[in-house]
Amino acid sequence: HNKRRASGVQCTMDFVEKSIQKVNQLGAGGGGGTDSKYFQTTKKGEIHELREELANPKMEKKKEAVKKVIAAMTVGKDVSMLFTDVVNCIQTVNIELKKLVYLYLINYAKSQPDLAILAVNTFVKDTQDVNPLIRALAVRTMGCIRVDKIVEYLCEPLRKCLKDEDPYVRKTSAVCVAKLYDINGELVEDQGFLDMVYDLLGDSNPMVVSNAVAALAEISETSELGQKVFQINTSTLQKMLAALNECTEWGQVFILDSLALYCPSDGREAESIIERVTPRLQHANSAVVLSAVKVMIKYMDLITSQDTLKALYKKMAPPLVTLLSSEPEIQYVALRNINLIVQKRPTILAHEIKVFFSKYNDPIYVKMEKLEIMIKLASERNVDQVLMELKEYATEVDVEFVRRSVRAIGRCAIKLERAAERCINVLLELIQTKVNYVVQEAVIVIKDIFRKFPNRYESIIGTLCENLDTLDEPEAKGSMIWIIGEYAERIDNADELLESFLESFDDETASVQLQMLTATVKLFLKRPAETQKMVQDVLTLATQDSDNPDLRDRGYIYWRLLSTDPEAAKQVVLAEKPNINDDSFTLDPSVLDELITHLSTLASIYHKPPSTFITGRTRMVPTLGGGAHDDEYEESDANITSDMMDGGMGGAQAAPPAMPAPSAGGLADLLGLDDEIAAPAAGGGGMGGAASLAPPGMADLFGGPPAPAPAAPSAKVVLPPDRGEGMQVRSAFVAQNGRVFQQITIENHSPAPLSGFAIQYNKNSFGLVPESPGALGQVMPPQLAPGQSHTGLMPLTATGQPQDSKGHVQMAIKNNVKVFYFQDQCDVLAFLSADGRVERGAFLEQWKSIAQEAALDVQGIGPANENVDSLCPKLEASNVFFIARRKLDGGADMLYFSVKTLNGVVMLAEIGLRPGQGMGRVVVKAQQTPYVSLLAESLKAKLLS
């Protein structure tokens, strides 16, 4: 429970928990019956019987009927058809019946908004009831009913309840303001509710203060004004600290979380606040403890006195240790938070390492977290204890835990130089066990130790070589090959050992092949006379027989280095390698500081800032089109069904993708582009002079007759008649003269006429929307008789707000029957402009500066598309513009293209072809990445078409 801290949780949680208790106790007050009778299986005619019972004038009968309705709703049965009958029961003085009706209203008001308005007068009346429980219940329910039409009726009752004489009503009203802000923020600001809630921070009742803090904190998270909504000053700070001791545990959590966002003016104020917060460390609720720890760690940055800090460390350690005596789920959450705390302030738990030793019955996820913290707390003082514990773990039955434990021994060696030899001895003992996966992990970590401490522990290489035959995992093989290559001059039979791996070269993974290639070249540079044939064999396998571009490119580099300047090859391949560093504290300090401010939230469990996994409040839209991936698309704000004639688009704009960092090294040398993508001749304009680079027969691309227009795609069924209740919709996106059109065909397969058509577009990857409202009217038919169809061409423009929908365009179409949803895939090639040709010098600069890319391997390319003369005109017809061509030694073709989308995103593409083999590779790069993967898929489809 300690992690449920989302918006307005308190109000909803109180209400739902009490309602569930009420449902679970149905019948307890009605004659001594048991609640199980309300959950019997549905029988025929039950709805009709319930309707009659709801109309019964006797209060007990009516209450029994509502209980049955709530029970049916609880187990997932649809009882919305009884909405009017249940609402009629709201006029009652019986508080139990009123609670049940309110619970029903919350559940079904969204699907029956017009009928829900019928209950508004009762809400308003109940907010003036003499019973404060009923007043609070009415306000809480009105806040939970998320229907815009009811909001205007809520304002005046809410205003009165915020000043109610009863604190229970005031605290409920404070949370209701946050709920109302989520529905209509402008209304809350205009009505002055924010100021009223802010005034509640000075309330005499601590529960009211805590709920006011919770409401303001919730609003500040969703408001455009951000933290300006809730600014803590000296006055409000003292009121919050005073309420901290007396409010409920969840109220304490909200207050502590708000204090964590406050910045004290100096160290003295920070110490004063910490002194008031410290008693919360003894609280039984782990959420309160972690929130108090968060405040203290944040404020410690302002304290300079080491004695004060040491005293605080002593106070913080016991409560953190106590968290580890909870149930496993709480332990895991606590351990993830402690992991961050240890990275920020390792001294707090420096003497408590034993509590992180794993117990035999700990779940695996708890053991893994304890292992991470043990490594972080390992020091020269306790390393012997740690190594004994890790050695014990290496005999466990859980293979993954054993692997991590062995790897932890290596991490201790890298972290603590003085303990490295002891770690090596433990690893050698584990190797002697001859357990396959233990040996393989030991080889991997010993390779890292060799990297950290070169020329120090090479005496154990002989022991490693004895276990060569047991290695069958790629990482272990790669590590052993690296060791052989790195220390080839000390291993007499290094060539024989490498040859044993060479026999299965083609079957190895890419990482092993790369290590094998490098190790063989190292061996050749150290012992050239004995290994000349071996290095030639490996280079041949890498450059001519391999399809892996990384392996092939590295092979070519080594080949050219060895053939042109062996001394330069030695300087490159045998260069001194940088030592690897301890990775125990891997988080960037700025990221760590941000995560510390989010202790006891999901961010502290994921170890990621909230911005990386929260893009706004999202919820699933109804299934569109019934496709396989319909459930992957989400939208925020109002559902697309809200108003079909509004012309607006539901959805929240997705956070833009992060800009890729420029590549440190130039790629042009590797590609050979410096020579082949030359600057255009003076006065050539655009692609002038490119004909000299083009393959024979491609001159028409650079000044000849225009390329043929691409054929319009055939319209496909996006809404079949069985899902459209007799209406079928076909769709196709077409590019004509630099514009995008959607061809829409509506067919009436029903026995009745269809009319009242309207269409609305959801936010999509391309920002496509109709050019004008008038265009909608021209495309939609006024009426369709049975058997008739209508086809229209909808002009689209890319002026809408883009949102990543993976290339799908989601739509809703309305007729006189209902609203239907469907989606169609828009090919990014239909979204390209005719001015996408990039000048070659600019192409080279951009290609070298962009590190992020999308790459796809293509199998099954037909002979026509392997022919550059026929492929390039085909792509030019889709506004994919040829830039340059490069021939590789093995006969492969590397083609370079550029495109530009209608909204100005420039993308660069490389297509590699191996004529006669039906194989290729597509690589796409761009500074702005939303369409990179879509273009790669489209180019792959073109190669296979």
PDB file of N, CA, C and O in Angstrom, residues 853-874:
ATOM      1  N   GLU A 853      20.083   5.704 -35.253  1.00  0.00           N
ATOM      2  CA  GLU A 853      19.631   5.231 -36.555  1.00  0.00           C
ATOM      3  C   GLU A 853      18.657   4.078 -36.374  1.00  0.00           C
ATOM      4  O   GLU A 853      18.549   3.483 -35.303  1.00  0.00           O
ATOM      5  N   ALA A 854      17.924   3.787 -37.461  1.00  0.00           N
ATOM      6  CA  ALA A 854      17.083   2.591 -37.520  1.00  0.00           C
ATOM      7  C   ALA A 854      17.621   1.728 -38.647  1.00  0.00           C
ATOM      8  O   ALA A 854      17.834   2.211 -39.765  1.00  0.00           O
ATOM      9  N   ALA A 855      17.873   0.456 -38.385  1.00  0.00           N
ATOM     10  CA  ALA A 855      18.462  -0.444 -39.380  1.00  0.00           C
ATOM     11  C   ALA A 855      17.611  -1.704 -39.491  1.00  0.00           C
ATOM     12  O   ALA A 855      17.136  -2.230 -38.485  1.00  0.00           O
ATOM     13  N   LEU A 856      17.413  -2.150 -40.737  1.00  0.00           N
ATOM     14  CA  LEU A 856      16.641  -3.372 -40.988  1.00  0.00           C
ATOM     15  C   LEU A 856      17.373  -4.229 -42.008  1.00  0.00           C
ATOM     16  O   LEU A 856      17.846  -3.706 -43.032  1.00  0.00           O
ATOM     17  N   ASP A 857      17.491  -5.514 -41.745  1.00  0.00           N
ATOM     18  CA  ASP A 857      18.016  -6.446 -42.737  1.00  0.00           C
ATOM     19  C   ASP A 857      16.868  -6.916 -43.614  1.00  0.00           C
ATOM     20  O   ASP A 857      15.746  -7.118 -43.148  1.00  0.00           O
ATOM     21  N   VAL A 858      17.158  -7.077 -44.907  1.00  0.00           N
ATOM     22  CA  VAL A 858      16.119  -7.451 -45.871  1.00  0.00           C
ATOM     23  C   VAL A 858      16.529  -8.750 -46.552  1.00  0.00           C
ATOM     24  O   VAL A 858      17.662  -8.875 -47.047  1.00  0.00           O
ATOM     25  N   GLN A 859      15.642  -9.716 -46.583  1.00  0.00           N
ATOM     26  CA  GLN A 859      15.865 -10.992 -47.251  1.00  0.00           C
ATOM     27  C   GLN A 859      14.799 -11.165 -48.342  1.00  0.00           C
ATOM     28  O   GLN A 859      13.656 -10.789 -48.149  1.00  0.00           O
ATOM     29  N   GLY A 860      15.194 -11.746 -49.470  1.00  0.00           N
ATOM     30  CA  GLY A 860      14.217 -12.048 -50.524  1.00  0.00           C
ATOM     31  C   GLY A 860      13.999 -10.925 -51.523  1.00  0.00           C
ATOM     32  O   GLY A 860      12.905 -10.789 -52.077  1.00  0.00           O
ATOM     33  N   ILE A 861      15.033 -10.109 -51.771  1.00  0.00           N
ATOM     34  CA  ILE A 861      14.913  -9.020 -52.753  1.00  0.00           C
ATOM     35  C   ILE A 861      14.949  -9.615 -54.159  1.00  0.00           C
ATOM     36  O   ILE A 861      15.821 -10.427 -54.484  1.00  0.00           O
ATOM     37  N   GLY A 862      13.986  -9.206 -54.996  1.00  0.00           N
ATOM     38  CA  GLY A 862      13.919  -9.721 -56.364  1.00  0.00           C
ATOM     39  C   GLY A 862      15.018  -9.158 -57.242  1.00  0.00           C
ATOM     40  O   GLY A 862      15.611  -8.116 -56.942  1.00  0.00           O
ATOM     41  N   PRO A 863      15.303  -9.823 -58.368  1.00  0.00           N
ATOM     42  CA  PRO A 863      16.377  -9.354 -59.268  1.00  0.00           C
ATOM     43  C   PRO A 863      16.159  -7.926 -59.753  1.00  0.00           C
ATOM     44  O   PRO A 863      17.116  -7.166 -59.906  1.00  0.00           O
ATOM     45  N   ALA A 864      14.901  -7.532 -60.020  1.00  0.00           N
ATOM     46  CA  ALA A 864      14.640  -6.180 -60.527  1.00  0.00           C
ATOM     47  C   ALA A 864      15.064  -5.119 -59.526  1.00  0.00           C
ATOM     48  O   ALA A 864      15.629  -4.088 -59.893  1.00  0.00           O
ATOM     49  N   ASN A 865      14.812  -5.359 -58.253  1.00  0.00           N
ATOM     50  CA  ASN A 865      15.162  -4.373 -57.233  1.00  0.00           C
ATOM     51  C   ASN A 865      16.627  -4.444 -56.826  1.00  0.00           C
ATOM     52  O   ASN A 865      17.122  -3.561 -56.138  1.00  0.00           O
ATOM     53  N   GLU A 866      17.340  -5.503 -57.232  1.00  0.00           N
ATOM     54  CA  GLU A 866      18.784  -5.534 -57.022  1.00  0.00           C
ATOM     55  C   GLU A 866      19.509  -4.719 -58.087  1.00  0.00           C
ATOM     56  O   GLU A 866      20.680  -4.381 -57.928  1.00  0.00           O
ATOM     57  N   ASN A 867      18.785  -4.412 -59.158  1.00  0.00           N
ATOM     58  CA  ASN A 867      19.354  -3.623 -60.265  1.00  0.00           C
ATOM     59  C   ASN A 867      19.209  -2.149 -59.924  1.00  0.00           C
ATOM     60  O   ASN A 867      18.096  -1.635 -59.813  1.00  0.00           O
ATOM     61  N   VAL A 868      20.333  -1.464 -59.757  1.00  0.00           N
ATOM     62  CA  VAL A 868      20.300  -0.060 -59.351  1.00  0.00           C
ATOM     63  C   VAL A 868      19.574   0.792 -60.379  1.00  0.00           C
ATOM     64  O   VAL A 868      18.861   1.743 -60.042  1.00  0.00           O
ATOM     65  N   ASP A 869      19.720   0.461 -61.674  1.00  0.00           N
ATOM     66  CA  ASP A 869      19.089   1.247 -62.729  1.00  0.00           C
ATOM     67  C   ASP A 869      17.567   1.260 -62.616  1.00  0.00           C
ATOM     68  O   ASP A 869      16.914   2.251 -62.964  1.00  0.00           O
ATOM     69  N   SER A 870      16.996   0.153 -62.154  1.00  0.00           N
ATOM     70  CA  SER A 870      15.532   0.109 -62.045  1.00  0.00           C
ATOM     71  C   SER A 870      15.055   0.518 -60.657  1.00  0.00           C
ATOM     72  O   SER A 870      13.940   1.037 -60.507  1.00  0.00           O
ATOM     73  N   LEU A 871      15.863   0.321 -59.617  1.00  0.00           N
ATOM     74  CA  LEU A 871      15.439   0.640 -58.255  1.00  0.00           C
ATOM     75  C   LEU A 871      15.370   2.148 -58.018  1.00  0.00           C
ATOM     76  O   LEU A 871      14.392   2.651 -57.447  1.00  0.00           O
ATOM     77  N   CYS A 872      16.395   2.871 -58.471  1.00  0.00           N
ATOM     78  CA  CYS A 872      16.446   4.306 -58.164  1.00  0.00           C
ATOM     79  C   CYS A 872      15.271   5.086 -58.756  1.00  0.00           C
ATOM     80  O   CYS A 872      14.658   5.904 -58.065  1.00  0.00           O
ATOM     81  N   PRO A 873      14.891   4.888 -60.061  1.00  0.00           N
ATOM     82  CA  PRO A 873      13.703   5.597 -60.563  1.00  0.00           C
ATOM     83  C   PRO A 873      12.443   5.247 -59.782  1.00  0.00           C
ATOM     84  O   PRO A 873      11.572   6.097 -59.571  1.00  0.00           O
ATOM     85  N   LYS A 874      12.347   4.011 -59.349  1.00  0.00           N
ATOM     86  CA  LYS A 874      11.178   3.579 -58.575  1.00  0.00           C
ATOM     87  C   LYS A 874      11.087   4.361 -57.256  1.00  0.00           C
ATOM     88  O   LYS A 874       9.996   4.783 -56.840  1.00  0.00           O
TER      89      LYS A 874
END
